[in-house]
């Protein structure tokens, strides 16, 4: 595997430092939309950036207005999914951070069974998963669940 | 200038505008509907609903009468010579596909050339690409100047005896640039080419006179000019339409069907297979009646004023760049902000109750030409106010402080 990618996976604070419970708490306390989006943008900055060489067209998630690149691997020893996802838009990146809190270093079974709709709705961000949204969060979440499913099916 | 009392009166005719605190600046995507259009559609279903043309009963006669009167009103609206030149479609996209699949497929040959422009919407690109693949015709693209106006010298240099079709937008959806179509049509006719005008954006802003323009085809949608969705119009010169074979087959478009051979109905019915959008046509006719009651010159001045105000206020914002520096614009204003993704700006504007469109606006070749990953587009209509513009500009400023 690409060394840059390994380092991106291993330096990611998601699933350890930043979990579903902790991001929900941060957003729950944020209150007004301005603070919530500030929090979202701050969380986006915690994503280890993908090296430019990894930002290739074959890793683009389709259906996003911004560019979103997604890498996924299964750590076979631990049965944990590792994700590296990045975007050139800040809010999308923040929403990706929330998704990573729910999927990075989780088992494929956990990810495929995870209710992302309910998760984003609980943070009052449900509208970003609507099919009319051009930010593509719906496509990102589907891609995450598909890659997890693919490792189970193998 | 449109007085504030007149503007309030106008706004009050649009329930969604009247009852909303949001600032709606996505009019290039679709306009809101006045009460008279909503009533016309509801009245049709409550009082007149029947299928058209095919029944002997009185209700069908009434429905057919209203439906054909709507066709007449469209013909008058764009100054067509006859209602026979008006074909109902689902919208601009279907109208362009009809021309490309009926006229294009049957007249184009390998080596023929289709001229499009860099400013076109995908709906006026992809149907021609399909025809080019099917016939071996070639697509040539007119470039733009640095101010985003069309390069007319380039256009004229592309015209030749090989040019068979020119397909151009009247008004650019992505950046609001007005094209000099009357001159372009005359130039195309000089080399014997047929011209289709994509009028989707233009109809809500300008008076359209197809006889004066002398275009061969003019396509537009009802929903962008205060009418219902799902109804649109293809205007075509009658002689051209008469020579065109059917596109979709079904009921209504035939004269006689037999397994030994089928004969087709006359123009325009030959191109209207299946039950049409009757309520939509009647709603569009109500939108035309609504526009006929307005002083359109005054409304155009009002829209231009809003556009100019928005442009001069936005230009004061550092790092903000309006796309299309030409002053020959209408309806829409596109811009980018250095270092910011349009998607982020759109999300934060939405949180502040400002509805704009971000992205490539179905003009990916234009974005590629401008080397942009998208823009933020604010598009104005008759019911927008100076307050709308100033709220929008303030929201952009706040967005930048925020990001």
XYZ file of C-alpha atoms in Angstrom:
557
model
C 0.000 0.000 0.000
C 1.057 3.597 -0.688
C 3.075 4.984 2.246
C 1.348 8.366 2.118
C -1.979 6.606 2.409
C -0.812 4.506 5.366
C 0.301 7.662 7.138
C -3.054 9.358 6.372
C -4.931 6.395 7.865
C -2.742 6.165 10.964
C -2.684 9.876 11.826
C -6.465 10.207 11.581
C -8.008 11.152 14.943
C -11.372 9.711 13.945
C -12.696 6.686 15.758
C -10.257 7.317 18.624
C -9.988 10.954 19.656
C -13.092 11.965 17.702
C -16.007 9.571 18.028
C -19.710 9.659 17.251
C -20.399 10.566 20.869
C -17.832 13.368 20.993
C -18.814 15.054 17.724
C -22.505 14.800 18.629
C -21.726 16.474 21.919
C -19.691 19.239 20.273
C -22.457 19.977 17.784
C -25.172 19.631 20.389
C -23.517 22.362 22.430
C -22.897 24.606 19.431
C -26.442 26.020 19.341
C -26.963 28.664 16.654
C -26.239 27.728 13.013
C -23.171 29.936 12.919
C -21.538 28.100 15.788
C -22.581 24.756 14.395
C -21.005 25.463 11.016
C -17.900 26.865 12.716
C -17.644 23.588 14.622
C -18.179 21.605 11.425
C -15.437 23.546 9.615
C -13.089 23.065 12.601
C -13.755 19.317 12.560
C -12.975 19.284 8.831
C -9.550 20.665 9.622
C -8.830 17.561 11.741
C -8.863 15.397 8.627
C -5.289 14.542 7.635
C -5.091 16.063 4.134
C -4.597 13.706 1.223
C -1.345 14.190 -0.661
C -1.985 15.770 -4.080
C -0.635 12.654 -5.783
C -3.529 10.713 -4.241
C -6.170 13.155 -5.499
C -6.798 11.199 -8.674
C -9.926 11.037 -10.781
C -10.391 7.297 -10.216
C -10.900 7.979 -6.514
C -13.447 10.795 -6.965
C -16.887 10.251 -5.465
C -19.449 10.985 -8.184
C -22.329 13.360 -7.661
C -20.553 15.901 -5.487
C -20.422 19.568 -6.485
C -17.009 19.818 -4.833
C -14.283 17.292 -5.492
C -14.275 14.455 -2.967
C -11.633 11.707 -3.006
C -12.169 8.494 -1.091
C -9.785 5.673 -0.160
C -10.805 2.679 1.922
C -8.909 -0.369 3.155
C -9.699 -3.211 5.499
C -7.185 -3.793 8.308
C -7.599 -7.562 8.147
C -5.910 -8.295 11.490
C -8.259 -6.039 13.435
C -11.255 -6.359 11.048
C -11.409 -2.555 10.959
C -12.143 -0.282 8.001
C -9.693 2.542 7.391
C -10.867 5.588 5.440
C -9.094 8.549 3.930
C -11.545 11.072 2.490
C -10.807 14.651 1.493
C -12.568 17.492 -0.301
C -11.699 20.900 -1.724
C -14.711 22.513 0.013
C -14.644 23.330 3.708
C -18.170 22.516 4.779
C -18.197 19.303 2.775
C -14.922 18.424 4.479
C -16.554 19.091 7.843
C -19.483 16.831 6.978
C -16.969 14.186 5.888
C -15.315 14.516 9.314
C -18.639 13.672 10.933
C -18.962 10.631 8.675
C -15.384 9.577 9.505
C -16.166 9.742 13.228
C -18.750 7.045 12.531
C -16.760 4.806 10.184
C -12.982 5.097 10.557
C -11.600 2.139 12.554
C -15.028 0.485 12.767
C -15.850 -3.042 11.652
C -17.465 -3.441 8.219
C -20.540 -4.930 9.937
C -20.864 -1.877 12.182
C -20.599 0.491 9.199
C -23.138 -1.281 7.005
C -25.609 -1.331 9.900
C -24.977 2.271 10.955
C -27.948 4.630 10.511
C -26.328 7.696 8.924
C -29.733 9.321 8.307
C -30.545 9.248 11.978
C -26.994 10.283 12.912
C -27.014 13.444 10.746
C -30.626 14.196 11.673
C -29.679 14.057 15.377
C -27.166 16.830 14.736
C -29.812 18.840 12.844
C -27.919 18.250 9.590
C -30.422 15.869 8.023
C -31.045 18.203 5.088
C -27.497 17.604 3.843
C -28.445 13.987 3.122
C -31.410 14.971 0.946
C -31.106 13.770 -2.672
C -31.546 17.362 -3.905
C -28.378 18.478 -2.142
C -25.491 19.012 -4.492
C -22.828 18.633 -1.782
C -22.931 14.879 -2.368
C -22.930 13.781 1.286
C -25.492 11.150 0.366
C -23.137 9.744 -2.274
C -20.206 9.808 0.154
C -22.154 7.907 2.807
C -23.357 5.372 0.225
C -19.785 4.890 -0.996
C -18.582 4.326 2.587
C -21.252 1.691 3.176
C -20.670 0.045 -0.210
C -16.926 -0.326 0.375
C -17.604 -1.792 3.813
C -20.176 -4.174 2.338
C -17.706 -5.243 -0.355
C -15.203 -6.432 2.264
C -17.895 -8.544 3.931
C -19.031 -10.089 0.649
C -15.456 -11.035 -0.262
C -38.649 53.174 -12.377
C -41.087 50.716 -10.915
C -42.698 52.446 -7.938
C -42.580 50.662 -4.607
C -46.390 50.478 -4.450
C -46.500 48.840 -7.885
C -43.769 46.434 -6.856
C -45.633 45.509 -3.668
C -48.778 44.930 -5.704
C -46.807 42.728 -8.085
C -45.207 40.737 -5.250
C -48.601 40.183 -3.675
C -49.679 38.293 -6.786
C -47.029 35.633 -6.057
C -48.142 33.653 -2.968
C -44.758 32.040 -2.372
C -42.982 35.413 -2.514
C -45.650 37.160 -0.440
C -45.627 34.500 2.278
C -41.885 33.924 2.516
C -39.139 35.728 4.382
C -36.464 34.038 2.287
C -34.805 35.916 -0.550
C -35.363 33.947 -3.741
C -32.556 34.583 -6.230
C -32.724 31.335 -8.193
C -35.071 32.601 -10.874
C -32.906 31.332 -13.719
C -33.634 27.807 -12.435
C -37.364 28.437 -12.158
C -39.590 31.415 -11.448
C -42.373 31.560 -8.885
C -45.996 31.442 -10.062
C -48.605 34.194 -9.809
C -51.996 33.309 -8.318
C -53.666 33.564 -11.758
C -51.484 30.716 -13.082
C -52.146 28.559 -10.019
C -55.882 29.278 -10.410
C -55.875 28.483 -14.128
C -54.384 25.034 -13.485
C -56.752 24.328 -10.568
C -59.783 25.639 -12.489
C -58.978 23.390 -15.406
C -58.988 20.270 -13.210
C -62.063 21.438 -11.294
C -64.195 22.561 -14.210
C -62.885 21.496 -17.605
C -60.812 18.327 -17.272
C -61.228 16.013 -20.261
C -58.898 14.670 -22.890
C -58.427 16.848 -25.948
C -59.209 16.319 -29.637
C -60.569 12.782 -29.351
C -64.028 12.755 -27.846
C -67.443 13.833 -29.050
C -68.669 15.134 -25.693
C -69.054 18.746 -24.622
C -66.440 18.671 -21.869
C -63.771 17.498 -24.300
C -64.808 20.223 -26.724
C -64.376 22.779 -23.954
C -60.970 21.387 -22.939
C -59.854 21.274 -26.576
C -61.027 24.853 -27.071
C -58.998 26.119 -24.116
C -55.990 24.029 -25.096
C -55.947 25.341 -28.675
C -56.624 28.889 -27.458
C -53.475 28.499 -25.332
C -51.560 27.594 -28.488
C -52.904 30.752 -30.149
C -51.818 32.830 -27.168
C -48.268 31.432 -27.412
C -48.230 32.213 -31.138
C -49.241 35.817 -30.401
C -46.787 36.065 -27.509
C -43.757 35.368 -29.721
C -45.316 36.826 -32.897
C -45.429 33.552 -34.831
C -47.346 33.666 -38.127
C -49.692 30.882 -37.103
C -50.570 28.592 -34.201
C -49.510 25.713 -36.481
C -45.938 26.791 -35.795
C -46.323 26.114 -32.056
C -45.521 22.610 -30.815
C -46.084 21.716 -27.172
C -43.158 19.996 -25.482
C -42.206 19.202 -21.886
C -39.739 22.076 -21.933
C -36.772 23.565 -23.745
C -34.758 20.353 -23.486
C -37.412 18.277 -25.214
C -37.891 20.972 -27.858
C -34.174 20.888 -28.739
C -34.174 17.082 -28.781
C -37.174 17.148 -31.112
C -35.321 19.361 -33.598
C -32.069 17.411 -33.350
C -33.759 14.014 -33.669
C -36.260 14.941 -36.364
C -34.687 17.733 -38.399
C -31.049 16.911 -37.506
C -31.010 13.169 -38.113
C -32.846 13.497 -41.418
C -30.867 16.324 -42.953
C -27.319 16.064 -41.578
C -24.611 14.021 -43.277
C -20.970 13.242 -42.637
C -18.921 16.385 -43.177
C -21.782 18.754 -42.314
C -21.129 21.160 -39.466
C -23.172 22.188 -36.441
C -22.119 25.422 -34.747
C -22.658 25.812 -30.993
C -21.168 28.333 -28.559
C -19.058 28.044 -25.419
C -21.945 29.607 -23.478
C -24.452 26.821 -24.148
C -26.363 24.858 -21.522
C -25.851 21.082 -21.709
C -29.388 20.867 -23.158
C -28.156 22.681 -26.245
C -24.948 20.618 -26.489
C -25.698 16.969 -25.756
C -28.631 16.532 -28.201
C -26.312 17.800 -30.972
C -23.503 15.504 -29.856
C -25.913 12.576 -30.171
C -26.896 13.689 -33.670
C -23.244 14.202 -34.602
C -22.485 10.631 -33.510
C -25.431 9.306 -35.483
C -24.792 11.243 -38.700
C -21.050 11.925 -38.779
C -21.651 15.665 -38.647
C -19.051 17.753 -36.852
C -19.556 20.210 -33.984
C -17.739 23.557 -34.049
C -17.752 25.831 -31.012
C -17.730 29.641 -31.001
C -15.317 31.018 -28.422
C -15.861 33.956 -26.061
C -13.870 37.128 -25.408
C -12.221 37.848 -22.032
C -15.361 39.761 -20.980
C -17.369 36.582 -21.771
C -19.223 38.104 -24.704
C -19.328 35.884 -27.781
C -16.486 36.285 -30.224
C -18.546 37.186 -33.292
C -15.486 37.347 -35.576
C -14.741 33.767 -34.571
C -18.359 32.796 -35.256
C -18.229 34.376 -38.704
C -14.964 32.596 -39.459
C -16.575 29.227 -38.632
C -19.526 29.765 -40.982
C -19.183 28.093 -44.357
C -21.115 26.133 -46.952
C -20.671 23.135 -44.622
C -22.611 24.835 -41.808
C -26.041 23.246 -41.658
C -27.232 24.052 -38.143
C -26.448 26.882 -35.733
C -27.781 26.373 -32.202
C -27.352 29.332 -29.859
C -28.743 30.569 -26.590
C -30.465 33.940 -26.567
C -29.317 34.588 -22.995
C -26.671 32.580 -21.120
C -28.090 30.757 -18.107
C -24.790 30.544 -16.233
C -23.494 34.097 -16.518
C -26.375 36.158 -17.937
C -24.607 37.234 -21.145
C -26.945 38.353 -23.958
C -25.985 37.059 -27.396
C -26.453 39.175 -30.551
C -28.696 36.529 -32.069
C -30.396 38.650 -34.728
C -27.081 39.311 -36.454
C -25.981 35.701 -35.914
C -29.184 34.396 -37.495
C -28.732 36.628 -40.546
C -25.093 35.499 -40.883
C -26.126 31.835 -40.655
C -28.846 32.294 -43.274
C -26.259 33.788 -45.624
C -24.539 30.394 -45.752
C -27.832 28.509 -45.896
C -27.786 27.180 -42.314
C -30.834 26.702 -40.126
C -30.827 28.396 -36.696
C -32.271 27.137 -33.434
C -32.415 29.597 -30.549
C -32.482 28.324 -26.959
C -34.740 30.935 -25.411
C -35.152 29.283 -21.990
C -33.647 32.234 -20.127
C -34.700 35.007 -22.478
C -38.494 34.646 -22.461
C -38.990 35.911 -18.934
C -36.869 39.016 -19.541
C -37.373 40.154 -23.153
C -40.178 40.514 -25.676
C -39.631 37.766 -28.227
C -40.502 38.369 -31.868
C -39.637 35.318 -33.956
C -40.615 37.048 -37.175
C -38.249 39.931 -36.523
C -35.452 37.588 -35.371
C -36.143 35.356 -38.392
C -34.926 32.304 -36.433
C -35.975 28.905 -37.784
C -36.631 27.368 -34.366
C -37.109 28.961 -30.948
C -37.360 26.796 -27.818
C -38.486 27.794 -24.332
C -39.986 26.485 -21.094
C -43.132 27.572 -19.289
C -41.732 27.291 -15.785
C -39.012 29.883 -16.308
C -41.612 32.504 -17.294
C -44.087 32.160 -14.390
C -45.919 29.183 -15.922
C -46.140 25.555 -14.732
C -43.357 22.970 -14.971
C -43.599 20.247 -17.597
C -44.804 22.471 -20.422
C -42.629 24.068 -23.050
C -42.736 25.274 -26.596
C -40.969 24.639 -29.842
C -41.609 27.319 -32.413
C -40.640 26.278 -35.937
C -41.176 27.891 -39.311
C -44.104 26.046 -40.828
C -42.326 25.032 -44.048
C -39.537 23.411 -42.010
C -41.974 21.629 -39.698
C -43.966 20.338 -42.666
C -40.825 18.731 -44.079
C -39.817 17.095 -40.791
C -40.666 13.462 -40.029
C -42.293 12.500 -36.729
C -40.043 11.939 -33.728
C -42.104 10.106 -31.111
C -44.903 7.786 -32.159
C -48.230 7.213 -30.456
C -51.781 8.446 -30.393
C -52.696 11.979 -31.462
C -49.815 12.234 -33.949
C -51.381 9.886 -36.511
C -54.031 10.244 -39.175
C -54.544 6.548 -39.873
C -52.836 3.501 -38.367
C -52.677 0.139 -40.075
C -50.195 -2.719 -39.911
C -49.687 -2.195 -43.619
C -48.656 1.418 -43.024
C -49.470 4.464 -40.949
C -50.079 8.026 -42.086
C -49.320 10.941 -39.850
C -51.337 13.876 -38.622
C -50.634 17.425 -39.817
C -48.291 19.894 -38.144
C -48.210 20.637 -35.201
C -50.041 17.484 -34.027
C -47.580 15.210 -35.839
C -45.044 16.110 -33.136
C -47.357 15.689 -30.154
C -47.640 11.954 -29.499
C -49.779 10.945 -26.537
C -51.966 13.008 -24.257
C -50.356 16.431 -23.898
C -49.902 18.454 -20.713
C -53.274 20.151 -21.092
C -53.343 21.864 -17.707
C -49.743 22.984 -18.262
C -50.601 24.592 -21.599
C -53.549 26.402 -20.030
C -51.347 27.505 -17.118
C -48.729 28.810 -19.538
C -51.426 30.724 -21.373
C -52.402 32.317 -18.037
C -48.746 33.294 -17.479
C -48.713 34.936 -20.913
C -51.927 36.812 -20.046
C -50.307 37.902 -16.785
C -47.259 39.248 -18.640
C -49.497 40.982 -21.180
C -51.024 42.992 -18.327
C -47.612 44.253 -17.212
C -45.504 47.067 -18.571
C -42.725 44.734 -19.635
C -40.395 47.588 -20.553
C -40.671 48.890 -16.991
C -40.124 45.420 -15.536
C -37.035 44.966 -17.670
C -35.684 48.291 -16.387
C -36.402 47.119 -12.857
C -34.533 43.838 -13.377
C -31.607 45.673 -14.990
C -31.505 48.041 -12.031
C -31.346 45.110 -9.588
C -28.612 43.428 -11.624
C -26.535 46.612 -11.814
C -26.995 47.298 -8.113
C -25.931 43.767 -7.225
C -22.917 43.958 -9.525
C -21.690 47.312 -8.220
C -22.153 46.230 -4.576
C -20.467 42.860 -5.107
C -17.567 44.515 -6.902
C -16.759 46.336 -3.643
C -15.992 43.013 -1.965
C -12.331 42.131 -1.971
C -11.383 38.824 -3.625
C -14.785 38.669 -5.330
C -14.808 38.425 -9.105
C -17.912 38.840 -11.236
C -17.757 36.448 -14.190
C -18.539 38.185 -17.466
C -17.383 41.785 -17.386
C -19.446 42.669 -20.456
C -22.198 45.151 -19.669
C -24.517 43.314 -22.061
C -26.122 41.064 -19.434
C -29.558 40.284 -18.090
C -31.196 38.263 -15.360
C -28.266 36.487 -13.783
C -25.028 37.415 -12.098
C -22.306 34.833 -11.565
C -19.286 35.304 -9.361
C -16.459 33.525 -7.609
C -14.492 34.355 -4.488
C -10.790 33.716 -4.415
C -9.881 30.831 -2.104
C -13.503 29.804 -1.440
C -15.496 26.943 -2.912
C -18.885 28.019 -4.380
C -20.510 25.084 -2.569
C -19.445 26.492 0.822
C -20.731 29.962 -0.049
C -24.074 28.507 -1.168
C -24.505 26.510 2.050
C -23.874 29.521 4.286
C -26.075 31.800 2.144
C -28.851 29.212 2.486
C -28.512 29.329 6.269
C -29.103 33.077 5.986
C -32.254 32.574 3.928
C -30.749 33.458 0.551
C -31.573 31.038 -2.279
C -28.899 31.060 -4.976
C -27.478 28.367 -7.229
C -23.882 27.175 -7.026
C -21.938 24.827 -9.258
C -21.450 24.490 -12.989
C -25.061 25.442 -13.914
C -25.134 22.691 -16.566
C -22.448 24.553 -18.506
C -19.373 22.431 -17.846
C -17.660 23.404 -21.133
C -18.002 27.089 -20.171
C -16.559 26.389 -16.699
C -13.681 24.517 -18.326
C -13.066 27.452 -20.691
C -13.049 29.846 -17.718
C -10.962 27.381 -15.653
C -13.497 27.493 -12.823
C -14.845 24.667 -10.687
C -18.185 26.464 -10.566
C -19.674 29.824 -9.667
C -22.251 31.294 -7.345
C -25.192 32.578 -9.391
C -27.813 35.043 -8.226
C -30.656 35.413 -10.718
C -33.326 38.075 -10.526
C -36.945 38.363 -11.527
C -39.631 41.016 -11.655
C -40.723 40.533 -8.034
C -37.266 40.948 -6.505
C -36.533 44.167 -4.620
C -33.569 46.389 -3.812
C -33.872 45.027 -0.262
C -33.436 41.500 -1.666
C -30.242 42.597 -3.399
C -28.857 44.336 -0.310
C -29.748 41.392 1.976
C -27.974 39.115 -0.459
C -24.852 41.307 -0.639
C -24.746 41.585 3.173
C -25.145 37.823 3.455
C -22.188 37.338 1.093
C -20.099 39.665 3.282
C -21.148 37.800 6.411
C -20.348 34.472 4.738
C -16.813 35.645 4.042
C -16.272 36.766 7.635
C -17.563 33.387 8.681
C -15.416 31.201 6.416
